[in-house]
Short mmCIF file of C-alpha atoms in Angstrom, two decimals:
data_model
loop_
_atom_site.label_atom_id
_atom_site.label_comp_id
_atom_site.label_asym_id
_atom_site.label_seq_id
_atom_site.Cartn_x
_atom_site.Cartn_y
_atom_site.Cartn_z
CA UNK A 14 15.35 -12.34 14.14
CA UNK A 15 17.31 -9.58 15.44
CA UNK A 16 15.01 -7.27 17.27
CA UNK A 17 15.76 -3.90 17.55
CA UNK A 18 15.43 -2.39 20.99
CA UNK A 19 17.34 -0.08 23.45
CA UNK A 20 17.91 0.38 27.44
CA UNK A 21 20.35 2.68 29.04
CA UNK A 22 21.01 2.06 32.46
CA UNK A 23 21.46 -1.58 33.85
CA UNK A 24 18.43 -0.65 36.54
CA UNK A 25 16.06 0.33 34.39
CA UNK A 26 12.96 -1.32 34.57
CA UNK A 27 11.66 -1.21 30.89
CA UNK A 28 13.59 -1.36 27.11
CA UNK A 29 12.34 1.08 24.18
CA UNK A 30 11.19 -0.79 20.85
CA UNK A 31 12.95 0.67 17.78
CA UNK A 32 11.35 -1.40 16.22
CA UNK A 33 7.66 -3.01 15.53
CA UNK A 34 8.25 -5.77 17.60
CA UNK A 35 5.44 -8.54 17.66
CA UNK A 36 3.64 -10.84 20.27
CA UNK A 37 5.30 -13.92 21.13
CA UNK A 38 9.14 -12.59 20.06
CA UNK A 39 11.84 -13.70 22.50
CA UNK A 40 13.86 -10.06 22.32
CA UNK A 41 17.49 -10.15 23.63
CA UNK A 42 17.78 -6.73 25.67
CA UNK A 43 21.22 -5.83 25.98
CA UNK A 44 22.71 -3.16 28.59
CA UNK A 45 26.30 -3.08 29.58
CA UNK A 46 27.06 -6.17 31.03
CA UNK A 47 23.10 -7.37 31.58
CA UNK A 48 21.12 -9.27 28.73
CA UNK A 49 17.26 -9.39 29.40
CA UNK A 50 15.75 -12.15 27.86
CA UNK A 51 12.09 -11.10 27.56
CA UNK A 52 8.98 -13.20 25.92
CA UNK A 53 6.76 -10.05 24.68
CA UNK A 54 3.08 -10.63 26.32
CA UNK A 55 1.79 -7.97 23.69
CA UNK A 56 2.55 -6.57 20.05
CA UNK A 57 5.04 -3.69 20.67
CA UNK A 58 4.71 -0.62 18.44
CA UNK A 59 8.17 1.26 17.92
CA UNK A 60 9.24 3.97 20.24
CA UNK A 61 6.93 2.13 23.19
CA UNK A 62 8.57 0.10 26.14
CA UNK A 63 8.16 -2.94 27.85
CA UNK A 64 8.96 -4.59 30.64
CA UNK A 65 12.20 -5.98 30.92
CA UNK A 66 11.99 -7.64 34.83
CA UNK A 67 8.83 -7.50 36.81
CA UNK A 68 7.04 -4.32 38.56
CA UNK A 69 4.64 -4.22 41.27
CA UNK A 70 1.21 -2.26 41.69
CA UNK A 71 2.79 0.92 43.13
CA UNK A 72 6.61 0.65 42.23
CA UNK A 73 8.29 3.13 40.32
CA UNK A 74 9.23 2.66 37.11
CA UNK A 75 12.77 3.48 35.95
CA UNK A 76 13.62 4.44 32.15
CA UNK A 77 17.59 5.92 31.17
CA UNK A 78 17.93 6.00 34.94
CA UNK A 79 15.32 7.82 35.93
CA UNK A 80 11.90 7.66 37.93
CA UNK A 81 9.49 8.58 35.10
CA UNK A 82 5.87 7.35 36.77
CA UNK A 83 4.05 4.49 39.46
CA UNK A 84 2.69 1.21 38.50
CA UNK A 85 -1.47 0.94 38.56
CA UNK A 86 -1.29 -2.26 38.75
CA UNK A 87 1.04 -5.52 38.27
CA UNK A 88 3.30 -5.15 35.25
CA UNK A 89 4.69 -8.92 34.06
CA UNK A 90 7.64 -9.30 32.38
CA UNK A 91 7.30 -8.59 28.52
CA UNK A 92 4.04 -6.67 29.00
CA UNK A 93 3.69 -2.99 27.12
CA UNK A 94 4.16 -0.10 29.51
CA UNK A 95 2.54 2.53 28.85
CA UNK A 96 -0.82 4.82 30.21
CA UNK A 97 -2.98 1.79 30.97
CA UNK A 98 -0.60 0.63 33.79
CA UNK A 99 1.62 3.44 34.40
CA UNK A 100 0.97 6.88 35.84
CA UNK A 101 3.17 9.36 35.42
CA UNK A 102 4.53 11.20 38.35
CA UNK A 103 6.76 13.85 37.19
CA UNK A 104 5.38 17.36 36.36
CA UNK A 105 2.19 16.64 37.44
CA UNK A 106 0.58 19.81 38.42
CA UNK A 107 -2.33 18.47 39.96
CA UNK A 108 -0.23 16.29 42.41
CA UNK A 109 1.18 20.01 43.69
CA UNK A 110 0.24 21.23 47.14
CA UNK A 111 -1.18 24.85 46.61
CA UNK A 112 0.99 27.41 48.64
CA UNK A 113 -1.88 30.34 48.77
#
């Protein structure tokens, strides 16, 4: 099957589903030059990522080039990325030092 799926910049660390993509599919993830052959470790509902190489409890996570939060814990390759084991870091106004 040709699964549906998108990543922008060659470091990223996850690929967008734009598709329903189901446990067990080997998913081809193409960017530029790089292919990312990734067994998916959970269903995949469209418009959520995975992991497309391996992140470690505390690295950042990069999506279209950007930091967009920290690792809670271990995040395998083909695993869903999303609240349960990601926390967002940008915007967070409770992570801001109060200047009073």
């Amino acid at each position: 099957m040709n699964y549906k799926t998108i990543m922008m910049k060659p470091l990223d660390h996850v690929a967008i589903a734009l598709m329903d993509l189901p446990q067990g599919a080997l998913v081809h993830v193409r960017c530029e030059e790089k292919v990312h052959e990734v067994e998916l470790k959970q269903d995949i509902r469209f418009g959520h990522k995975f992991a497309v190489k391996p992140i470690g409890q505390g690295g950042e996570i990069l999506k279209y080039g950007e930091v967009i939060g920290r690792a809670v814990a271990d995040i395998a390759t083909g695993e869903h990325v999303h609240v349960h084991n990601l926390e967002g870091i940008r915007g967070r106004g409770d992570k801001v030092e109060s200047r009073v």
